[in-house]
């Protein structure tokens, strides 16, 4: 059994005078694998102060106060000869006080079942439930209005894969999802997704993919949104660690009486550029359309994403990331522009062989959403300094 007891203290000061003070006590217990079974437990208690708890948009009243949050996690995995079964979940609860009664909770639970049907084919079943109230990444922020509201999703997936030869394989994926929200102007929906793909490895350095996908969302008000897509992709390894990917496709969307055909394309330096074994870089530019369930609309957008991770020395690590995207909703004509950037520096100044460690971290995060609908716009920025200890 391994027990770790990290203590985390953060002080966040933003460019707009956002102040966040966080202290946390976390426990992680990992049981030794036995008979193919592996179990992990996790727990954390966090104290924080924030002057914009409700993620308010421009012009709205901001709520500030001291928050106490508890987090519990469980991970179970069983691995057999041809079978893998997993259950992974985490839950955060906000403990209300008499002075400040603001709910802030999130949960995530995923069940996975993988079965090798034969030497050449296999099937994967999974079901994921999630609930959150604020976006947790730049991708989640993009195309989302400001404010705090409950967002729920439950998605079931089934994936069948067939190895036809050493170089050729096929995939058939179907998913069924349910989406519901606490906002009055958001309609609950259910979504069907189908994806058929053919993968071909021309060589160890060159891979091709042809795919067809269908996304169909049905809303409680009887409206319907569908997108049919045909896409061709190629991935080329320039070196063992550097690869570039490109895709081009055509999307046919249907929303009420509106039917539109648009191009879908993207270029990315896929996965990792490995420079001197200490630096990794990821860069991508993507253009396409997607269904935004909370808005009940199609979002036509392009985005740039980039990140850099550097190990300056064995105990000192840093990272930079940037995001910029522009998109327009088909029905409302609202255009959003999101700019985001973050930087993080971590130093571990003591660590023993059993995993106990003490370290410090310094980070900065900024994001700004501009919109033709001013009620959607907001900005946020924070500087954080943390000290960690794990046992």
CSV table of C-alpha atoms in Angstrom, one decimal:
chain,number,residue,atom,x,y,z
A,1,UNK,CA,0.0,0.0,0.0
A,2,UNK,CA,1.2,3.5,-0.9
A,3,UNK,CA,-0.1,6.5,1.0
A,4,UNK,CA,0.6,10.1,-0.2
A,5,UNK,CA,-0.3,13.2,1.8
A,6,UNK,CA,0.2,16.3,-0.3
A,7,UNK,CA,-0.4,19.7,1.2
A,8,UNK,CA,-1.0,22.5,-1.4
A,9,UNK,CA,-1.1,26.3,-0.8
A,10,UNK,CA,-1.9,28.6,-3.6
A,11,UNK,CA,-2.1,32.4,-3.8
A,12,UNK,CA,-3.7,33.8,-7.0
A,13,UNK,CA,-3.6,37.5,-7.9
A,14,UNK,CA,-5.1,38.5,-11.3
A,15,UNK,CA,-4.6,41.4,-13.7
A,16,UNK,CA,-8.2,42.4,-12.8
A,17,UNK,CA,-7.5,42.0,-9.0
A,18,UNK,CA,-8.8,38.5,-8.8
A,19,UNK,CA,-7.5,37.1,-5.5
A,20,UNK,CA,-7.6,33.4,-4.8
A,21,UNK,CA,-6.0,31.8,-1.7
A,22,UNK,CA,-6.1,28.0,-1.7
A,23,UNK,CA,-4.9,25.4,0.8
A,24,UNK,CA,-5.5,21.7,0.3
A,25,UNK,CA,-4.8,18.4,2.0
A,26,UNK,CA,-4.9,15.4,-0.3
A,27,UNK,CA,-4.6,11.7,0.3
A,28,UNK,CA,-3.9,9.0,-2.3
A,29,UNK,CA,-3.9,5.3,-1.5
A,30,UNK,CA,-2.8,2.8,-4.1
A,31,UNK,CA,-3.2,-0.9,-3.4
A,32,UNK,CA,-0.7,-3.4,-4.9
A,33,UNK,CA,-2.2,-5.2,-8.0
A,34,UNK,CA,-3.5,-8.7,-7.2
A,35,UNK,CA,-4.9,-11.2,-9.7
A,36,UNK,CA,-5.1,-8.5,-12.4
A,37,UNK,CA,-7.0,-6.1,-10.1
A,38,UNK,CA,-5.7,-2.6,-9.4
A,39,UNK,CA,-7.4,-0.2,-7.0
A,40,UNK,CA,-6.7,3.5,-6.2
A,41,UNK,CA,-8.4,5.9,-3.8
A,42,UNK,CA,-8.0,9.7,-3.7
A,43,UNK,CA,-9.2,12.4,-1.3
A,44,UNK,CA,-8.6,16.2,-1.0
A,45,UNK,CA,-9.9,19.1,1.1
A,46,UNK,CA,-9.5,22.6,-0.3
A,47,UNK,CA,-9.9,26.1,1.2
A,48,UNK,CA,-10.1,29.0,-1.3
A,49,UNK,CA,-11.0,32.6,-1.6
A,50,UNK,CA,-12.3,34.0,-4.9
A,51,UNK,CA,-13.8,37.4,-5.8
A,52,UNK,CA,-15.7,36.0,-8.9
A,53,UNK,CA,-17.1,32.7,-7.7
A,54,UNK,CA,-20.1,32.7,-10.2
A,55,UNK,CA,-17.9,33.3,-13.3
A,56,UNK,CA,-19.9,36.4,-13.9
A,57,UNK,CA,-20.0,38.1,-17.3
A,58,UNK,CA,-19.3,41.8,-17.9
A,59,UNK,CA,-21.9,44.0,-16.2
A,60,UNK,CA,-23.0,41.3,-13.8
A,61,UNK,CA,-22.6,41.4,-10.0
A,62,UNK,CA,-19.6,39.4,-8.8
A,63,UNK,CA,-19.8,37.3,-5.7
A,64,UNK,CA,-16.7,36.8,-3.5
A,65,UNK,CA,-16.0,34.7,-0.4
A,66,UNK,CA,-14.2,31.8,1.2
A,67,UNK,CA,-15.0,28.3,-0.1
A,68,UNK,CA,-14.4,24.8,1.3
A,69,UNK,CA,-14.4,22.0,-1.2
A,70,UNK,CA,-13.9,18.3,-0.7
A,71,UNK,CA,-12.9,15.9,-3.5
A,72,UNK,CA,-13.1,12.1,-3.5
A,73,UNK,CA,-11.9,9.7,-6.2
A,74,UNK,CA,-11.9,6.0,-7.0
A,75,UNK,CA,-10.2,4.0,-9.7
A,76,UNK,CA,-10.6,0.3,-10.3
A,77,UNK,CA,-9.2,-1.7,-13.1
A,78,UNK,CA,-9.2,-5.5,-13.9
A,79,UNK,CA,-6.9,-6.8,-16.6
A,80,UNK,CA,-7.3,-10.3,-18.0
A,81,UNK,CA,-5.9,-12.2,-21.0
A,82,UNK,CA,-8.2,-10.5,-23.5
A,83,UNK,CA,-10.4,-8.4,-21.2
A,84,UNK,CA,-10.1,-5.1,-19.4
A,85,UNK,CA,-12.7,-3.7,-17.1
A,86,UNK,CA,-12.4,-0.2,-15.5
A,87,UNK,CA,-14.3,2.2,-13.3
A,88,UNK,CA,-12.9,5.7,-12.6
A,89,UNK,CA,-14.7,8.5,-10.9
A,90,UNK,CA,-14.2,11.8,-9.0
A,91,UNK,CA,-16.5,14.1,-7.2
A,92,UNK,CA,-16.1,17.6,-5.8
A,93,UNK,CA,-18.5,19.1,-3.2
A,94,UNK,CA,-18.8,22.7,-2.1
A,95,UNK,CA,-19.5,23.0,1.6
A,96,UNK,CA,-21.9,26.0,2.1
A,97,UNK,CA,-21.6,28.4,5.0
A,98,UNK,CA,-24.1,30.8,6.6
A,99,UNK,CA,-22.2,33.8,5.1
A,100,UNK,CA,-21.8,32.3,1.6
A,101,UNK,CA,-24.3,29.8,0.2
A,102,UNK,CA,-22.9,29.2,-3.3
A,103,UNK,CA,-23.1,25.8,-4.8
A,104,UNK,CA,-20.0,24.6,-6.7
A,105,UNK,CA,-19.9,20.9,-7.4
A,106,UNK,CA,-18.7,18.6,-10.2
A,107,UNK,CA,-18.7,14.9,-10.8
A,108,UNK,CA,-17.3,12.5,-13.4
A,109,UNK,CA,-17.8,8.7,-13.6
A,110,UNK,CA,-16.6,6.4,-16.4
A,111,UNK,CA,-17.1,2.7,-16.9
A,112,UNK,CA,-15.1,0.9,-19.6
A,113,UNK,CA,-15.3,-2.7,-20.9
A,114,UNK,CA,-12.8,-4.0,-23.5
A,115,UNK,CA,-13.0,-7.5,-25.0
A,116,UNK,CA,-10.7,-9.1,-27.6
A,117,UNK,CA,-13.1,-11.2,-29.6
A,118,UNK,CA,-10.3,-12.8,-31.6
A,119,UNK,CA,-6.8,-12.2,-32.7
A,120,UNK,CA,-8.1,-9.7,-35.3
A,121,UNK,CA,-11.1,-7.9,-33.8
A,122,UNK,CA,-12.2,-6.4,-30.6
A,123,UNK,CA,-15.0,-4.3,-29.0
A,124,UNK,CA,-15.0,-1.5,-26.4
A,125,UNK,CA,-18.0,-0.4,-24.4
A,126,UNK,CA,-18.0,2.7,-22.2
A,127,UNK,CA,-20.4,5.0,-20.4
A,128,UNK,CA,-19.5,8.4,-19.0
A,129,UNK,CA,-21.5,10.7,-16.7
A,130,UNK,CA,-20.3,14.2,-16.1
A,131,UNK,CA,-21.6,17.3,-14.3
A,132,UNK,CA,-19.9,20.7,-14.0
A,133,UNK,CA,-20.7,24.4,-13.6
A,134,UNK,CA,-17.8,26.3,-15.1
A,135,UNK,CA,-15.4,25.5,-18.1
A,136,UNK,CA,-12.1,23.9,-17.1
A,137,UNK,CA,-10.1,24.4,-20.3
A,138,UNK,CA,-9.9,26.9,-23.3
A,139,UNK,CA,-11.7,24.4,-25.5
A,140,UNK,CA,-14.6,24.3,-23.1
A,141,UNK,CA,-14.7,28.1,-22.9
A,142,UNK,CA,-14.8,28.6,-26.7
A,143,UNK,CA,-18.4,29.0,-27.8
A,144,UNK,CA,-19.8,29.0,-24.3
A,145,UNK,CA,-21.5,32.0,-22.7
A,146,UNK,CA,-20.2,33.4,-19.4
A,147,UNK,CA,-21.7,32.6,-16.0
A,148,UNK,CA,-22.1,29.6,-13.8
A,149,UNK,CA,-24.8,27.0,-14.6
A,150,UNK,CA,-25.2,23.2,-14.2
A,151,UNK,CA,-24.2,21.2,-17.3
A,152,UNK,CA,-25.0,17.4,-17.3
A,153,UNK,CA,-24.0,14.8,-19.9
A,154,UNK,CA,-24.3,11.0,-20.1
A,155,UNK,CA,-22.8,9.3,-23.1
A,156,UNK,CA,-22.7,5.6,-24.0
A,157,UNK,CA,-20.2,4.4,-26.6
A,158,UNK,CA,-19.6,1.2,-28.5
A,159,UNK,CA,-16.5,0.8,-30.7
A,160,UNK,CA,-15.8,-2.2,-32.9
A,161,UNK,CA,-12.4,-2.6,-34.5
A,162,UNK,CA,-11.3,-5.1,-37.2
A,163,UNK,CA,-7.8,-5.8,-38.3
A,164,UNK,CA,-8.1,-6.9,-41.9
A,165,UNK,CA,-4.3,-7.1,-42.5
A,166,UNK,CA,-1.1,-5.8,-41.0
A,167,UNK,CA,-1.6,-2.5,-42.7
A,168,UNK,CA,-5.4,-2.2,-43.0
A,169,UNK,CA,-8.0,-1.9,-40.3
A,170,UNK,CA,-11.6,-0.6,-39.9
A,171,UNK,CA,-13.5,1.1,-37.0
A,172,UNK,CA,-17.2,1.4,-36.4
A,173,UNK,CA,-18.2,3.7,-33.5
A,174,UNK,CA,-21.7,4.5,-32.2
A,175,UNK,CA,-22.6,6.8,-29.3
A,176,UNK,CA,-25.8,7.9,-27.7
A,177,UNK,CA,-25.7,11.0,-25.4
A,178,UNK,CA,-28.1,12.9,-23.1
A,179,UNK,CA,-27.5,16.6,-22.4
A,180,UNK,CA,-29.4,18.8,-19.9
A,181,UNK,CA,-28.8,22.2,-18.4
A,182,UNK,CA,-30.0,24.4,-15.5
A,183,UNK,CA,-30.3,27.5,-17.7
A,184,UNK,CA,-33.9,28.3,-18.7
A,185,UNK,CA,-32.9,29.3,-22.3
A,186,UNK,CA,-31.1,26.0,-22.9
A,187,UNK,CA,-33.1,23.0,-24.2
A,188,UNK,CA,-32.3,19.5,-23.1
A,189,UNK,CA,-31.3,17.2,-25.9
A,190,UNK,CA,-30.2,13.7,-26.9
A,191,UNK,CA,-27.6,13.0,-29.6
A,192,UNK,CA,-26.8,10.1,-31.9
A,193,UNK,CA,-23.3,9.8,-33.4
A,194,UNK,CA,-22.0,7.3,-35.9
A,195,UNK,CA,-18.5,7.1,-37.3
A,196,UNK,CA,-17.1,4.7,-39.9
A,197,UNK,CA,-13.4,4.7,-40.6
A,198,UNK,CA,-10.8,2.9,-42.7
A,199,UNK,CA,-7.1,3.1,-41.5
A,200,UNK,CA,-4.2,2.3,-43.9
A,201,UNK,CA,-0.5,2.3,-43.1
A,202,UNK,CA,1.3,2.9,-46.3
A,203,UNK,CA,4.6,2.6,-44.5
A,204,UNK,CA,6.0,3.0,-40.9
A,205,UNK,CA,6.1,6.8,-41.6
A,206,UNK,CA,2.9,7.4,-43.6
A,207,UNK,CA,-0.6,6.7,-42.5
A,208,UNK,CA,-4.0,7.4,-44.1
A,209,UNK,CA,-7.6,7.6,-42.8
A,210,UNK,CA,-10.9,7.9,-44.6
A,211,UNK,CA,-14.0,8.4,-42.4
A,212,UNK,CA,-17.7,9.1,-42.6
A,213,UNK,CA,-19.5,10.6,-39.6
A,214,UNK,CA,-23.1,11.5,-38.7
A,215,UNK,CA,-24.1,13.7,-35.7
A,216,UNK,CA,-27.8,14.1,-35.0
A,217,UNK,CA,-29.2,16.1,-32.0
A,218,UNK,CA,-32.9,16.1,-31.0
A,219,UNK,CA,-34.2,18.7,-28.7
A,220,UNK,CA,-37.2,18.8,-26.3
A,221,UNK,CA,-38.8,21.6,-28.4
A,222,UNK,CA,-38.8,19.1,-31.3
A,223,UNK,CA,-36.0,20.9,-33.2
A,224,UNK,CA,-33.3,18.9,-34.9
A,225,UNK,CA,-29.7,19.5,-35.9
A,226,UNK,CA,-27.6,17.1,-38.0
A,227,UNK,CA,-24.1,17.1,-39.6
A,228,UNK,CA,-22.9,14.6,-42.2
A,229,UNK,CA,-19.1,14.7,-42.7
A,230,UNK,CA,-16.7,12.9,-45.1
A,231,UNK,CA,-13.0,13.4,-44.2
A,232,UNK,CA,-9.6,12.3,-45.5
A,233,UNK,CA,-6.5,12.5,-43.3
A,234,UNK,CA,-2.8,11.8,-43.6
A,235,UNK,CA,-0.1,11.6,-41.0
A,236,UNK,CA,3.6,11.8,-41.9
A,237,UNK,CA,6.5,11.2,-39.6
A,238,UNK,CA,9.4,13.4,-40.5
A,239,UNK,CA,11.6,12.0,-37.8
A,240,UNK,CA,10.9,9.3,-35.1
A,241,UNK,CA,9.5,12.0,-32.8
A,242,UNK,CA,8.2,14.6,-35.2
A,243,UNK,CA,5.1,14.2,-37.2
A,244,UNK,CA,2.7,16.4,-39.2
A,245,UNK,CA,-0.9,15.7,-39.8
A,246,UNK,CA,-3.4,17.1,-42.3
A,247,UNK,CA,-7.1,16.6,-42.9
A,248,UNK,CA,-9.6,17.8,-45.4
A,249,UNK,CA,-13.4,17.1,-45.5
A,250,UNK,CA,-16.8,18.3,-46.4
A,251,UNK,CA,-19.6,18.9,-43.8
A,252,UNK,CA,-23.3,19.0,-44.8
A,253,UNK,CA,-25.4,20.5,-42.0
A,254,UNK,CA,-29.2,20.7,-41.6
A,255,UNK,CA,-30.9,22.9,-39.0
A,256,UNK,CA,-34.6,23.7,-39.6
A,257,UNK,CA,-34.8,25.0,-43.1
A,258,UNK,CA,-31.1,25.8,-43.3
A,259,UNK,CA,-28.9,23.4,-45.2
A,260,UNK,CA,-25.3,24.3,-45.8
A,261,UNK,CA,-22.2,22.6,-47.2
A,262,UNK,CA,-18.8,23.8,-45.8
A,263,UNK,CA,-15.2,22.7,-45.8
A,264,UNK,CA,-13.6,21.1,-42.8
A,265,UNK,CA,-9.8,21.1,-42.6
A,266,UNK,CA,-6.9,21.2,-40.2
A,267,UNK,CA,-3.1,21.0,-40.0
A,268,UNK,CA,-1.2,20.0,-36.9
A,269,UNK,CA,2.3,19.1,-35.7
A,270,UNK,CA,0.8,16.0,-34.1
A,271,UNK,CA,1.6,14.8,-30.6
A,272,UNK,CA,5.2,15.8,-29.9
A,273,UNK,CA,8.2,17.5,-31.3
A,274,UNK,CA,11.0,16.1,-29.2
A,275,UNK,CA,14.0,18.5,-29.0
A,276,UNK,CA,17.1,17.2,-27.1
A,277,UNK,CA,14.8,14.9,-25.1
A,278,UNK,CA,13.8,17.8,-22.9
A,279,UNK,CA,11.3,19.9,-24.9
A,280,UNK,CA,8.0,19.0,-26.4
A,281,UNK,CA,5.8,21.2,-28.6
A,282,UNK,CA,2.3,20.8,-30.0
A,283,UNK,CA,0.8,23.1,-32.6
A,284,UNK,CA,-2.5,22.9,-34.4
A,285,UNK,CA,-4.8,25.0,-36.6
A,286,UNK,CA,-8.3,23.6,-37.1
A,287,UNK,CA,-11.4,24.7,-39.0
A,288,UNK,CA,-14.8,23.1,-38.8
A,289,UNK,CA,-18.4,23.0,-37.4
A,290,UNK,CA,-19.8,21.4,-34.3
A,291,UNK,CA,-23.1,21.2,-32.5
A,292,UNK,CA,-23.2,23.3,-29.3
A,293,UNK,CA,-25.9,21.5,-27.2
A,294,UNK,CA,-26.3,24.2,-24.6
A,295,UNK,CA,-27.0,26.8,-27.4
A,296,UNK,CA,-29.0,24.6,-29.6
A,297,UNK,CA,-27.0,25.8,-32.6
A,298,UNK,CA,-24.2,25.0,-35.0
A,299,UNK,CA,-20.9,26.7,-34.2
A,300,UNK,CA,-18.7,27.4,-37.3
A,301,UNK,CA,-15.2,28.2,-36.1
A,302,UNK,CA,-11.5,28.0,-36.5
A,303,UNK,CA,-8.9,27.9,-33.7
A,304,UNK,CA,-5.1,27.9,-33.1
A,305,UNK,CA,-3.7,26.0,-30.2
A,306,UNK,CA,-0.1,25.7,-29.1
A,307,UNK,CA,1.9,24.4,-26.1
A,308,UNK,CA,5.5,24.0,-25.1
A,309,UNK,CA,6.9,21.9,-22.2
A,310,UNK,CA,10.5,22.1,-21.1
A,311,UNK,CA,12.5,20.2,-18.5
A,312,UNK,CA,15.2,22.8,-17.6
A,313,UNK,CA,16.8,20.3,-15.2
A,314,UNK,CA,15.8,17.2,-13.4
A,315,UNK,CA,13.7,19.0,-10.8
A,316,UNK,CA,12.7,22.2,-12.7
A,317,UNK,CA,9.9,22.0,-15.3
A,318,UNK,CA,8.0,24.7,-17.2
A,319,UNK,CA,5.2,25.0,-19.7
A,320,UNK,CA,3.5,27.6,-21.9
A,321,UNK,CA,0.2,27.3,-23.8
A,322,UNK,CA,-1.8,29.6,-26.0
A,323,UNK,CA,-5.2,29.6,-27.6
A,324,UNK,CA,-7.1,31.8,-30.1
A,325,UNK,CA,-10.4,31.1,-31.8
A,326,UNK,CA,-13.1,32.8,-33.8
A,327,UNK,CA,-16.6,31.3,-34.4
A,328,UNK,CA,-20.1,32.2,-35.4
A,329,UNK,CA,-23.4,30.6,-34.5
A,330,UNK,CA,-25.6,29.8,-37.6
A,331,UNK,CA,-29.0,30.8,-36.2
A,332,UNK,CA,-28.3,33.8,-34.1
A,333,UNK,CA,-25.3,35.2,-36.0
A,334,UNK,CA,-23.4,35.8,-32.8
A,335,UNK,CA,-19.6,35.8,-33.2
A,336,UNK,CA,-17.3,34.9,-30.4
A,337,UNK,CA,-13.5,35.5,-30.1
A,338,UNK,CA,-11.6,33.8,-27.3
A,339,UNK,CA,-7.9,34.5,-26.4
A,340,UNK,CA,-6.2,32.4,-23.8
A,341,UNK,CA,-2.7,31.9,-22.4
A,342,UNK,CA,-1.1,30.2,-19.5
A,343,UNK,CA,2.3,29.6,-18.1
A,344,UNK,CA,3.5,27.3,-15.3
A,345,UNK,CA,6.8,26.7,-13.6
A,346,UNK,CA,7.3,23.8,-11.1
A,347,UNK,CA,10.4,23.0,-9.0
A,348,UNK,CA,10.8,19.9,-6.8
A,349,UNK,CA,13.5,20.7,-4.2
A,350,UNK,CA,13.2,17.4,-2.2
A,351,UNK,CA,12.1,13.9,-3.2
A,352,UNK,CA,12.9,10.4,-1.9
A,353,UNK,CA,12.7,7.0,-3.5
A,354,UNK,CA,9.3,6.2,-1.9
A,355,UNK,CA,7.6,9.2,-3.6
A,356,UNK,CA,7.5,11.7,-0.8
A,357,UNK,CA,8.3,15.2,-2.1
A,358,UNK,CA,8.3,18.9,-1.5
A,359,UNK,CA,8.0,21.4,-4.3
A,360,UNK,CA,6.9,24.9,-5.4
A,361,UNK,CA,4.9,26.1,-8.4
A,362,UNK,CA,4.3,29.5,-10.0
A,363,UNK,CA,1.7,30.0,-12.7
A,364,UNK,CA,-0.4,32.5,-14.7
A,365,UNK,CA,-3.6,32.0,-16.6
A,366,UNK,CA,-5.5,34.5,-18.7
A,367,UNK,CA,-8.6,34.3,-20.9
A,368,UNK,CA,-10.8,36.9,-22.6
A,369,UNK,CA,-14.0,36.3,-24.5
A,370,UNK,CA,-15.2,39.1,-26.8
A,371,UNK,CA,-18.6,38.7,-28.5
A,372,UNK,CA,-21.0,40.6,-30.6
A,373,UNK,CA,-23.5,39.8,-27.8
A,374,UNK,CA,-22.0,41.8,-24.9
A,375,UNK,CA,-23.9,39.7,-22.3
A,376,UNK,CA,-21.6,36.8,-23.2
A,377,UNK,CA,-18.3,38.6,-22.8
A,378,UNK,CA,-16.0,38.2,-19.8
A,379,UNK,CA,-12.3,38.1,-18.9
A,380,UNK,CA,-10.3,36.5,-16.2
A,381,UNK,CA,-6.7,36.3,-15.2
A,382,UNK,CA,-4.8,34.8,-12.2
A,383,UNK,CA,-1.3,34.5,-10.9
A,384,UNK,CA,-0.7,31.6,-8.5
A,385,UNK,CA,2.1,30.6,-6.2
A,386,UNK,CA,2.0,27.1,-4.6
A,387,UNK,CA,3.9,25.0,-2.2
A,388,UNK,CA,3.3,21.2,-2.3
A,389,UNK,CA,4.4,18.3,0.0
A,390,UNK,CA,3.6,14.7,-0.7
A,391,UNK,CA,4.1,11.6,1.5
